[in-house]
XYZ file of C-alpha atoms in Angstrom:
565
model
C 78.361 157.664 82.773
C 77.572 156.222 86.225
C 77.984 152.390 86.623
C 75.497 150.783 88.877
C 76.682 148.056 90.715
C 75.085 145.470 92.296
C 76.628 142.461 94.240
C 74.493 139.431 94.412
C 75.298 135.667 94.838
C 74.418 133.658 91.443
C 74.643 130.269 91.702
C 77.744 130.809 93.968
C 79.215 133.223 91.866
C 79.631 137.196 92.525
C 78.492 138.693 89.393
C 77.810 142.102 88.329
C 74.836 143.265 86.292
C 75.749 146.574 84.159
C 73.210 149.739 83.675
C 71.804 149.621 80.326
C 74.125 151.526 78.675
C 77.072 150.321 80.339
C 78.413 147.110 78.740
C 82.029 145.513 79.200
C 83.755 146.110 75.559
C 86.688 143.692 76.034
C 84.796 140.718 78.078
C 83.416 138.565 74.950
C 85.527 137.525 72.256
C 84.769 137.042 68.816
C 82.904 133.021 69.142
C 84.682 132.107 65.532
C 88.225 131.938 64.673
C 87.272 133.710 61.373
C 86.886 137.665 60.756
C 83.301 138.470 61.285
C 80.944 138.970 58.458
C 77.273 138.965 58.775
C 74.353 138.132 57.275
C 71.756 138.877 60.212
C 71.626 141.766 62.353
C 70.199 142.265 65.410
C 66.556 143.604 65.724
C 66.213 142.619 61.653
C 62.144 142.104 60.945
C 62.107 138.742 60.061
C 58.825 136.402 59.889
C 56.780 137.023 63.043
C 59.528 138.321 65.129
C 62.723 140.528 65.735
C 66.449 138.835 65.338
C 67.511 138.243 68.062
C 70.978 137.968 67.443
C 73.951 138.007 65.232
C 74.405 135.473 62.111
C 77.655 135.376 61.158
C 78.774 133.521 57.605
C 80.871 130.960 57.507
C 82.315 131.113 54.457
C 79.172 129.170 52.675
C 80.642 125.832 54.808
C 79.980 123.507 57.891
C 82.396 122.776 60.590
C 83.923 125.968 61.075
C 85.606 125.958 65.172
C 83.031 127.763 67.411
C 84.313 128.734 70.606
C 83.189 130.243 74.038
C 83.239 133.769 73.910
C 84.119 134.124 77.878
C 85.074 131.802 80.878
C 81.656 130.180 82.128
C 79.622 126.855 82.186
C 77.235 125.369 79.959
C 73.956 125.831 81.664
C 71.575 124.633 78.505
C 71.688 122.358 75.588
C 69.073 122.020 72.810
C 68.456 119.485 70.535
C 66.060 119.975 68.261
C 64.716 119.552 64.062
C 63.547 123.222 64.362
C 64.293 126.607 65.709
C 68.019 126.827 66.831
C 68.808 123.388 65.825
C 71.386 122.307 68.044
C 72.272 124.690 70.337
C 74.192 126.037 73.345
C 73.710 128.508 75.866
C 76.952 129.350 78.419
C 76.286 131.334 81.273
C 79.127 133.385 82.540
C 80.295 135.254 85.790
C 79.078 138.844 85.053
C 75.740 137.676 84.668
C 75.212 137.752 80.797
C 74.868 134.500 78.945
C 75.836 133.982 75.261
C 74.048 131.368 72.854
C 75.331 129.543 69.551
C 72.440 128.155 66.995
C 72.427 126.203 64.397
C 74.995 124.218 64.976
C 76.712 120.689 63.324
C 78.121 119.122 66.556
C 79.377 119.776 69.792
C 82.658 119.257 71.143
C 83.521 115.632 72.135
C 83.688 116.264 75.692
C 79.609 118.220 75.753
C 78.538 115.684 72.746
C 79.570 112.340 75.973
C 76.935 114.577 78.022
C 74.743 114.430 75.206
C 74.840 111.508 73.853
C 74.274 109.953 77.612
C 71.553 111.273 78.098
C 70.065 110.968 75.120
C 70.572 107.066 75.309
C 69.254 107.224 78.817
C 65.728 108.611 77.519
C 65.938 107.140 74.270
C 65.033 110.649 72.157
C 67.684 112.180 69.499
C 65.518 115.783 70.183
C 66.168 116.868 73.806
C 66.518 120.097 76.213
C 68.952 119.600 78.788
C 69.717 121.580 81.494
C 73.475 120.672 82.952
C 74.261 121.922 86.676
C 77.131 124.598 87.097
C 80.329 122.522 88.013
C 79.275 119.809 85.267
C 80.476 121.857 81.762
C 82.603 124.263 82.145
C 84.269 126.323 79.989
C 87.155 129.219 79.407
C 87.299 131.753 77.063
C 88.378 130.462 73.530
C 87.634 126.678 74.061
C 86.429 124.627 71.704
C 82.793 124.193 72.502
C 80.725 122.983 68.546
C 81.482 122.776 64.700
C 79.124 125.261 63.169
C 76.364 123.908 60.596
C 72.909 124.040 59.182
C 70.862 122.550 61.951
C 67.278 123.664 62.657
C 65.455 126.269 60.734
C 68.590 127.688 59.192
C 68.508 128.361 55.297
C 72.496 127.939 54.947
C 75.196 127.265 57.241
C 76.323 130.165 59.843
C 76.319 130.534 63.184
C 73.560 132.510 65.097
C 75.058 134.414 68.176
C 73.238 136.074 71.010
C 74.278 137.784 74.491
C 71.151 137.625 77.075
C 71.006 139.455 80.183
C 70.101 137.851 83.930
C 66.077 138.823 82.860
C 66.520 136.642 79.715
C 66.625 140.050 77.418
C 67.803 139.473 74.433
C 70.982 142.256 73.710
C 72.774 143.776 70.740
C 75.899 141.992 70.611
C 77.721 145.157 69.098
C 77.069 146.917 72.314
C 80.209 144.269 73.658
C 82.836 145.463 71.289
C 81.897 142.941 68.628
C 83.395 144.289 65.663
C 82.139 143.719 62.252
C 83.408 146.791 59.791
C 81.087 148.589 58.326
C 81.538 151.389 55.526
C 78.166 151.606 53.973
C 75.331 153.993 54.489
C 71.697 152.666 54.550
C 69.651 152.241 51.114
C 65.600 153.521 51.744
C 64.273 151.950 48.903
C 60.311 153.380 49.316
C 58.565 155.503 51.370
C 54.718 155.898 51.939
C 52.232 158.495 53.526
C 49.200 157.095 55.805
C 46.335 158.791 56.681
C 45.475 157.794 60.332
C 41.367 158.465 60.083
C 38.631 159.905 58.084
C 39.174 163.505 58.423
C 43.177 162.914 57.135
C 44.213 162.560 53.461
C 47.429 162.658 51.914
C 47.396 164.022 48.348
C 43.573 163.409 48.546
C 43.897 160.085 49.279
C 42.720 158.204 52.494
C 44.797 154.990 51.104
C 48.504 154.578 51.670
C 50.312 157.114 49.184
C 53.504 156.208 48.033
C 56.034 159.230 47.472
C 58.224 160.009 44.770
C 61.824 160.809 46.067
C 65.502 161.766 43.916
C 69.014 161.744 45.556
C 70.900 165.097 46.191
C 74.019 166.361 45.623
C 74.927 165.847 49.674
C 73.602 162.274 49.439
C 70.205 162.999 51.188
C 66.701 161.951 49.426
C 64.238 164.864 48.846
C 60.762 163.713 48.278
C 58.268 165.972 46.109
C 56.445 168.169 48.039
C 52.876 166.368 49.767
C 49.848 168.279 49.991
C 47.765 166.680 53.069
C 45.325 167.738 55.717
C 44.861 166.380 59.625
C 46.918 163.149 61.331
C 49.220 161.384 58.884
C 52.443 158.904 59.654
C 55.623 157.839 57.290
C 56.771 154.623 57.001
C 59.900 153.451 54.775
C 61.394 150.448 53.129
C 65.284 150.128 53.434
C 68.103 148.009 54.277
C 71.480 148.478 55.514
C 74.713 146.400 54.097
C 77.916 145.745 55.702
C 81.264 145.296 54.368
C 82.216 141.637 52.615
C 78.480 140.800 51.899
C 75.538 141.476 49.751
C 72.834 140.298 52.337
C 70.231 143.400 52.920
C 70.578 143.570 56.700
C 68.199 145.466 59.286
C 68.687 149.095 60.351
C 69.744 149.709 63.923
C 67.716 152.917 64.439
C 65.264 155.006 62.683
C 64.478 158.608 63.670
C 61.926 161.403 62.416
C 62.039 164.571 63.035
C 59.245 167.031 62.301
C 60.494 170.959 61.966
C 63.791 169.626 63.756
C 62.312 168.112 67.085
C 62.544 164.197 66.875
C 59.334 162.819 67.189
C 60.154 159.143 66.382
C 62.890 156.706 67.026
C 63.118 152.893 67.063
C 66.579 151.847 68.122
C 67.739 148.017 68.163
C 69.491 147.777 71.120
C 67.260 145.172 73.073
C 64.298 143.236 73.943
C 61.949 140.364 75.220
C 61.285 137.970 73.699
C 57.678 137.981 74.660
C 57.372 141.332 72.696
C 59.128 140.347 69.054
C 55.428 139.480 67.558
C 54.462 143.239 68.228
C 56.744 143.287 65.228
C 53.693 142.997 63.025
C 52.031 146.174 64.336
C 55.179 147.820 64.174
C 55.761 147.097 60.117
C 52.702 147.406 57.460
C 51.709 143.840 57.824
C 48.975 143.990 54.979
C 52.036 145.310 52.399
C 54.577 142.510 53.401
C 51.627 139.842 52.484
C 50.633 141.044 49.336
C 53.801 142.732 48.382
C 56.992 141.299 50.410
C 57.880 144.648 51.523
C 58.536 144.825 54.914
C 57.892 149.046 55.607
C 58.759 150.082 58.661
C 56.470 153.036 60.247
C 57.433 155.860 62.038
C 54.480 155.520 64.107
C 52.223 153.790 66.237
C 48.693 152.834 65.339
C 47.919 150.276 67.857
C 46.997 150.460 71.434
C 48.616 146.966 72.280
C 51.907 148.075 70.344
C 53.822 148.911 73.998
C 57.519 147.999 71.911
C 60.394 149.062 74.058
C 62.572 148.793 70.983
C 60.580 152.238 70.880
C 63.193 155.262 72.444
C 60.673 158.504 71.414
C 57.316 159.085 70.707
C 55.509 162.288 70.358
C 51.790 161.937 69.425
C 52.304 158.367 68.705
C 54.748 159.556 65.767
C 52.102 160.871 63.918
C 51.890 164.472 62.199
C 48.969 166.897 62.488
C 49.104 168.986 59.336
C 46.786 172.267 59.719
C 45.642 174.045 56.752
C 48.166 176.230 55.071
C 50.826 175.557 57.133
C 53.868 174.195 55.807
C 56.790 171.160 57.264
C 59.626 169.848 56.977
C 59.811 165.891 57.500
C 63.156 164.200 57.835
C 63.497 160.293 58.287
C 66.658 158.917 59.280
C 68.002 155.154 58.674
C 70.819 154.536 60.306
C 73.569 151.486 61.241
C 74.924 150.900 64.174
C 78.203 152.380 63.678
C 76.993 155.770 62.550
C 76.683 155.512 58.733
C 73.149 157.114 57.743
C 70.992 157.819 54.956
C 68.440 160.918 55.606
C 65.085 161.213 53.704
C 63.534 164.524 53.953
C 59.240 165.394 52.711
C 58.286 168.700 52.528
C 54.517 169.322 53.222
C 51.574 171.912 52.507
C 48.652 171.686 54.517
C 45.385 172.136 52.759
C 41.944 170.499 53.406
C 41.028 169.324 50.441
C 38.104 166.799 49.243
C 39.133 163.026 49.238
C 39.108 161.524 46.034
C 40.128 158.124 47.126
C 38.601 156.501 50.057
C 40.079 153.997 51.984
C 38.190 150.707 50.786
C 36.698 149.150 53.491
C 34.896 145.524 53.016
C 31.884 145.530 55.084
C 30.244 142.410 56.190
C 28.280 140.221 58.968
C 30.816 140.415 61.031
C 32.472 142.971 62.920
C 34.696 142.396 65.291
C 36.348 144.448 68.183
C 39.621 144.161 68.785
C 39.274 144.918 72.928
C 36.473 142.141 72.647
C 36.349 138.279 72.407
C 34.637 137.587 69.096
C 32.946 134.354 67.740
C 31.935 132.484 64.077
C 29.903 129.623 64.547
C 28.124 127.666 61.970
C 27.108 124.002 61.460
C 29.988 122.864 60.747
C 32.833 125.285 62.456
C 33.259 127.492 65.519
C 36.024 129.540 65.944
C 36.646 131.549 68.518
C 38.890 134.505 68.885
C 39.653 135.840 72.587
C 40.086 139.648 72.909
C 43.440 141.766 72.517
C 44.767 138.689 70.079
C 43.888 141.793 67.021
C 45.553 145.074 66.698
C 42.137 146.568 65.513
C 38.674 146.825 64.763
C 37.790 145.241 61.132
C 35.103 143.945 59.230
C 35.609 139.907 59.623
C 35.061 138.107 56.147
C 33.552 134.695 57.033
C 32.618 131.746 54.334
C 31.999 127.759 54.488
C 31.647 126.389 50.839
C 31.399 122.463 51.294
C 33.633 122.428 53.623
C 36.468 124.924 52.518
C 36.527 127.540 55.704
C 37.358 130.818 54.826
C 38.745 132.915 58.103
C 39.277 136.364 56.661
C 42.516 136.365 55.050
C 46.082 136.386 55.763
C 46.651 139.999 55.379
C 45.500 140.641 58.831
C 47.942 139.752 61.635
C 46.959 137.614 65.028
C 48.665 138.394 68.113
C 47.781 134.984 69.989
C 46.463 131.834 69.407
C 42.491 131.672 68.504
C 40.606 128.139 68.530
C 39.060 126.539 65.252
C 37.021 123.298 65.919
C 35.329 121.192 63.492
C 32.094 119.057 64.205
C 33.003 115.382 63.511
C 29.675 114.018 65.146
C 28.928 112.653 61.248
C 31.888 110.228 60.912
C 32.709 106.974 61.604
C 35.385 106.358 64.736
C 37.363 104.220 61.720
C 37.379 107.461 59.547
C 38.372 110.327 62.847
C 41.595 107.550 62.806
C 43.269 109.270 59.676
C 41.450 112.955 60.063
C 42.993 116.328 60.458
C 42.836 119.582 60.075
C 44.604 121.007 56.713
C 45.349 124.985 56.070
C 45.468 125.919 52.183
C 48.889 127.730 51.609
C 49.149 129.749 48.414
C 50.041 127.733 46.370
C 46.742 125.639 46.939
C 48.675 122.718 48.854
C 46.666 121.558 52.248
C 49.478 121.277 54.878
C 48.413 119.483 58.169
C 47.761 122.128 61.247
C 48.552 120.260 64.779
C 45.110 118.493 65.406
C 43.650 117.972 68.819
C 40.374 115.698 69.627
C 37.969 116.367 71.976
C 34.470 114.395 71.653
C 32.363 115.419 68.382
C 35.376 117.851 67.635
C 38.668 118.616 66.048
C 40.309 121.630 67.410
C 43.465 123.318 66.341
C 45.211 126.410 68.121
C 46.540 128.919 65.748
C 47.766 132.482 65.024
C 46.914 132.231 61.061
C 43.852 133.153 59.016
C 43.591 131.954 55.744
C 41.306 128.959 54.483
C 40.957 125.472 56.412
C 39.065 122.413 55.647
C 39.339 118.746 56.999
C 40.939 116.146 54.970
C 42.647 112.559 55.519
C 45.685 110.789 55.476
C 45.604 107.447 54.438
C 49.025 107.053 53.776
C 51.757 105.563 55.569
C 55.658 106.819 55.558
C 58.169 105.125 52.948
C 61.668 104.586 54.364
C 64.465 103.392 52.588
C 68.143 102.220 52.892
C 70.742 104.682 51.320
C 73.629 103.099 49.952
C 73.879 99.702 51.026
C 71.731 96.544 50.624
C 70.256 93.649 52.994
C 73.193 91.519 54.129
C 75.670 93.939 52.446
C 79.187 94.364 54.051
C 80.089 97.467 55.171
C 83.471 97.066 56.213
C 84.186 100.951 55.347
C 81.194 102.550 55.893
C 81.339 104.851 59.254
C 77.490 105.849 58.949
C 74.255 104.085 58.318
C 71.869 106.477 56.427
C 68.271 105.964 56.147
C 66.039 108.399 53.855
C 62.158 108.840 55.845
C 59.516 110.428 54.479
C 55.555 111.265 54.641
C 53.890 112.536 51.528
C 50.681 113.312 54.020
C 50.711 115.020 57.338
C 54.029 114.519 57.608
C 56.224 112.981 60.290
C 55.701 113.061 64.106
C 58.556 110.918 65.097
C 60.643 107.980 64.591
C 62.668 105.009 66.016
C 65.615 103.607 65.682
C 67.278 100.342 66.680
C 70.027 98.166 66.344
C 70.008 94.380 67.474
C 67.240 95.625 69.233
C 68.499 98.495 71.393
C 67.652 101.911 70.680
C 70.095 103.629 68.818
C 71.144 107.627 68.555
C 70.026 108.215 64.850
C 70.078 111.955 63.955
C 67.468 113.255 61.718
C 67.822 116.128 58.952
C 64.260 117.297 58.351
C 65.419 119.186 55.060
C 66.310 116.246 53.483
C 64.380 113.900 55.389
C 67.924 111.817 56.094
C 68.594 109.558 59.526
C 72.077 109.003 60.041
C 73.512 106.920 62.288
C 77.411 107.120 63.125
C 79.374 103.853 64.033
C 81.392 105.426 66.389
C 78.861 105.818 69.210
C 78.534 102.004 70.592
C 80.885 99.215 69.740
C 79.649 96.501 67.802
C 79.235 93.111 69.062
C 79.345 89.989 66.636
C 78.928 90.013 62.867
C 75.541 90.094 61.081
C 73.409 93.386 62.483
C 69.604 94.086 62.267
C 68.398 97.655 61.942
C 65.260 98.430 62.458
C 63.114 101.876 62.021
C 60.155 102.761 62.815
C 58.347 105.967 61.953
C 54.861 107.217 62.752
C 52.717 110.187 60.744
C 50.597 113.015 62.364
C 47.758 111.082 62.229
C 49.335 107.723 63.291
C 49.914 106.117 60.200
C 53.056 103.986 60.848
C 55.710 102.320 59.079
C 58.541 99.793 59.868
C 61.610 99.160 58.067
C 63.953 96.094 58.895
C 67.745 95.426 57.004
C 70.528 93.239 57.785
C 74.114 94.253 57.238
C 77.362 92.444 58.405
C 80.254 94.797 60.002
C 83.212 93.676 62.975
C 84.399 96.688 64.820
């Protein structure tokens, strides 16, 4: 394999970019001082995007050492209640730059950078951006404890390796090493017909087929009788050694009469592209079902995925009458292990027994074409390419209660909804917002924008919306100690926040009336604030927080507590 080399000057550095399939194998080292076991892969469908990296366990605790993989600097920190949590990115000579998520802390000497300038714009949530010769690092230095911060469900450490264009890569392509033993498990696999004319088993609807293990390990489905363009799609999971999570497949391949046809290969993307990943599965089925299927073709102009490596005819089959083939589908992990599904098929045009039901009504909207609802109440307004396809729209207003559709149909980008609010009173707009029914029933406040008579939100969700208002303030409370109680021993203040309406936009903290650094835990809705960042001057302390709702409902909370340094 040629190596393409290119010399370039990166922020004073000589650095070399590597071909695609060319990646240094001994240049990152593993970023925990643990043996690696996952429970994320990279390129696993999660919610609305692709993984984008590795999650490795550790060992079900926080505070594990988390290191730099290579020499390099820290060129980004994060801050922040969702996403990543706290988070590091470290740029390095070669061009590449590796990222750590979720993190409890950083090291002392990146927490002083912090925690300086956090003070110096008086926010705990920040994005900094330090300059090359301010944080650097070598290979194997301390750099964070690991943790639960941001949108993790359970302490680990998410790892990722980006390229100079920001592409997200598969870490195994570096000579990350996690063993791996264990063949991929297809769970189900289903037949589509692609239009009117096709039918699989006389059936225009999604057929599910009926499949037994052989005595070389392979799946034989029963034999399928269909007629005209039909695609596969399949439900599986791959596990690696030391854990039970169901991880993602690195590729998936079909072959039709031996020439591949299909294959999806996680090796890596943009992340502009990871929403395509709800073209690329069967949304509808992961809605009302919580299987995520995977298809083996592609049934949407705007589905342009590079994570795809073959297509022939889109992936889909044309079966002729009385003409017989041989399907195979294989799952496969990254280091080879497999699991191969094979579906024999019969072509013969046969009468369709079961349509595919289609709900017709007022509206029908085109997915190439901006599309509009507008009532007395509501318009909402949908610009074009934000659907994969054409579909009857399903519109309702009963007193209030919007109905947009349903959930079962995936958005691409952000459509507006706006509310008329000409009919109440500039007192009442104070506490209103726009709510989105979950299903469970529960109204959850949607990010709500005024402009004039109107209340707009920006969204990428259908599903039912109304207006409603929140009249209540937050409740904060001390945890653990009382006004004017010593706390001699105590090395943290902790303060419990929380908003049983829109929910919290932000808070403030402060301490004999300077703002102080109070971290906030959003899944437990705890502020804590550790001793060791400021001295103490004097005796008797006043703490003070403030915190404000989504619709501006505020609360403030004062206590007095004695402590000496």
């Amino acid at each position: 394999m040629r190596k393409k080399i290119f010399t370039l000057f990166f922020l004073g550095l000589v650095q070399i970019v590597f071909s695609q399939d060319d990646y240094p194998q001994d240049y990152f080292t593993n970023p925990l001082e643990i043996p690696l076991v996952l429970s994320g892969t990279f390129g696993e469908l999660r919610n609305n995007h692709f993984h984008a990296g590795l999650d490795i366990k550790t060992q079900k605790v926080e505070g594990m050492k988390v290191v730099s993989s290579a020499d390099g600097y820290v060129s980004r920190i994060n801050v922040s209640l969702w996403g990543y949590g706290n988070a590091l990115y470290i740029t390095h000579p070669n061009g590449y730059t590796t990222v750590y998520g979720h993190l409890q802390k950083f090291s002392p000497e990146i927490d002083a950078y912090v925690r300086k300038k956090q003070y110096e714009k008086e926010s705990f949530t920040i994005r900094l951006y330090p300059k090359p010769s301010e944080l650097k690092v070598k290979k194997g230095d301390l750099i964070a404890l690991s943790g639960n911060s941001g949108s993790s469900g359970g302490p680990h450490l998410h790892y990722e390796i980006r390229d100079v264009k920001s592409n997200t890569l598969n870490p195994m392509f570096f000579g990350i090493n996690v063993p791996d033993h264990k063949n991929p498990s297809i769970q189900n696999a289903f037949a589509y017909s692609k239009n009117d004319g096709s039918q699989v088993n006389q059936s225009a609807e999604a057929v599910q087929l009926v499949f037994n293990r052989q005595y070389d390990g392979d799946l034989l489905a029963n034999t399928i009788y269909a007629y005209g363009e039909i695609g596969f799609g399949i439900n599986a999971y791959d596990r690696l050694d030391g854990a039970i999570n169901r991880n993602g497949l690195y590729s998936l391949e079909m072959a039709v009469n031996g020439e591949k046809v299909f294959q999806f290969t996680a090796n890596k993307f943009s992340f502009d592209e990871s929403r395509l990943i709800n073209s690329y599965i069967d949304y509808e089925r992961l809605i009302k079902l919580k299987q995520r299927v995977q298809k083996c073709f592609v049934d949407h102009e705007m589905n342009n995925l590079s994570l795809y490596k073959k297509l022939i005819n889109s992936g889909f089959i044309y079966v002729k009458d009385s003409m017989e083939y041989n399907v195979s589908i294989e799952a496969k992990d990254f280091d080879g292990n497999k699991t191969k599904l094979i579906i024999p098929i019969i072509g013969r045009k046969d009468s369709i027994i079961i349509p595919k039901e289609i709900k017709k009504t007022a509206h029908f909207f085109k997915a190439n074409e901006a599309n509009t609802i507008k009532d007395s109440l509501v318009t909402a307004y949908f610009p074009k390419d934000i659907f994969y396809e054409d579909f009857y729209f399903d519109y309702s207003n009963e007193n209030g209660l919007v109905k947009l559709h349903n959930s079962s149909v995936p958005v691409h980008k952000n459509f507006r909804l706006s509310f008329d609010v000409s009919k109440f009173s500039n007192e009442e707009l104070k506490t209103l917002h726009i709510a989105k029914k979950n299903r469970y029933g529960k109204l959850n406040y949607i990010d709500t924008k005024r402009k004039d008579n109107t209340l707009y939100t920006l969204t990428k969700s259908l599903g039912e919306y109304t207006l409603i208002s929140d009249n209540q303030s937050p409740t904060i409370r001390a945890i653990g100690f009382q006004n004017e109680q010593w706390l001699t021993k105590f090395n943290t203040l902790n303060v419990k926040i929380h908003d049983k309406g829109s929910g919290i936009k932000s808070y403030r903290a402060e301490l004999d009336g300077e703002w102080i650094r109070m971290a906030f835990n959003p899944k437990n809705g705890v502020l804590t604030y550790d001793f060791s960042d400021k001295p103490l001057e004097g005796t008797l302390h006043n703490l003070k927080v403030v915190v404000i709702d989504n619709v501006n409902n505020s609360t403030t909370f004062t206590i007095k507590f004695n402590k000496k340094n």
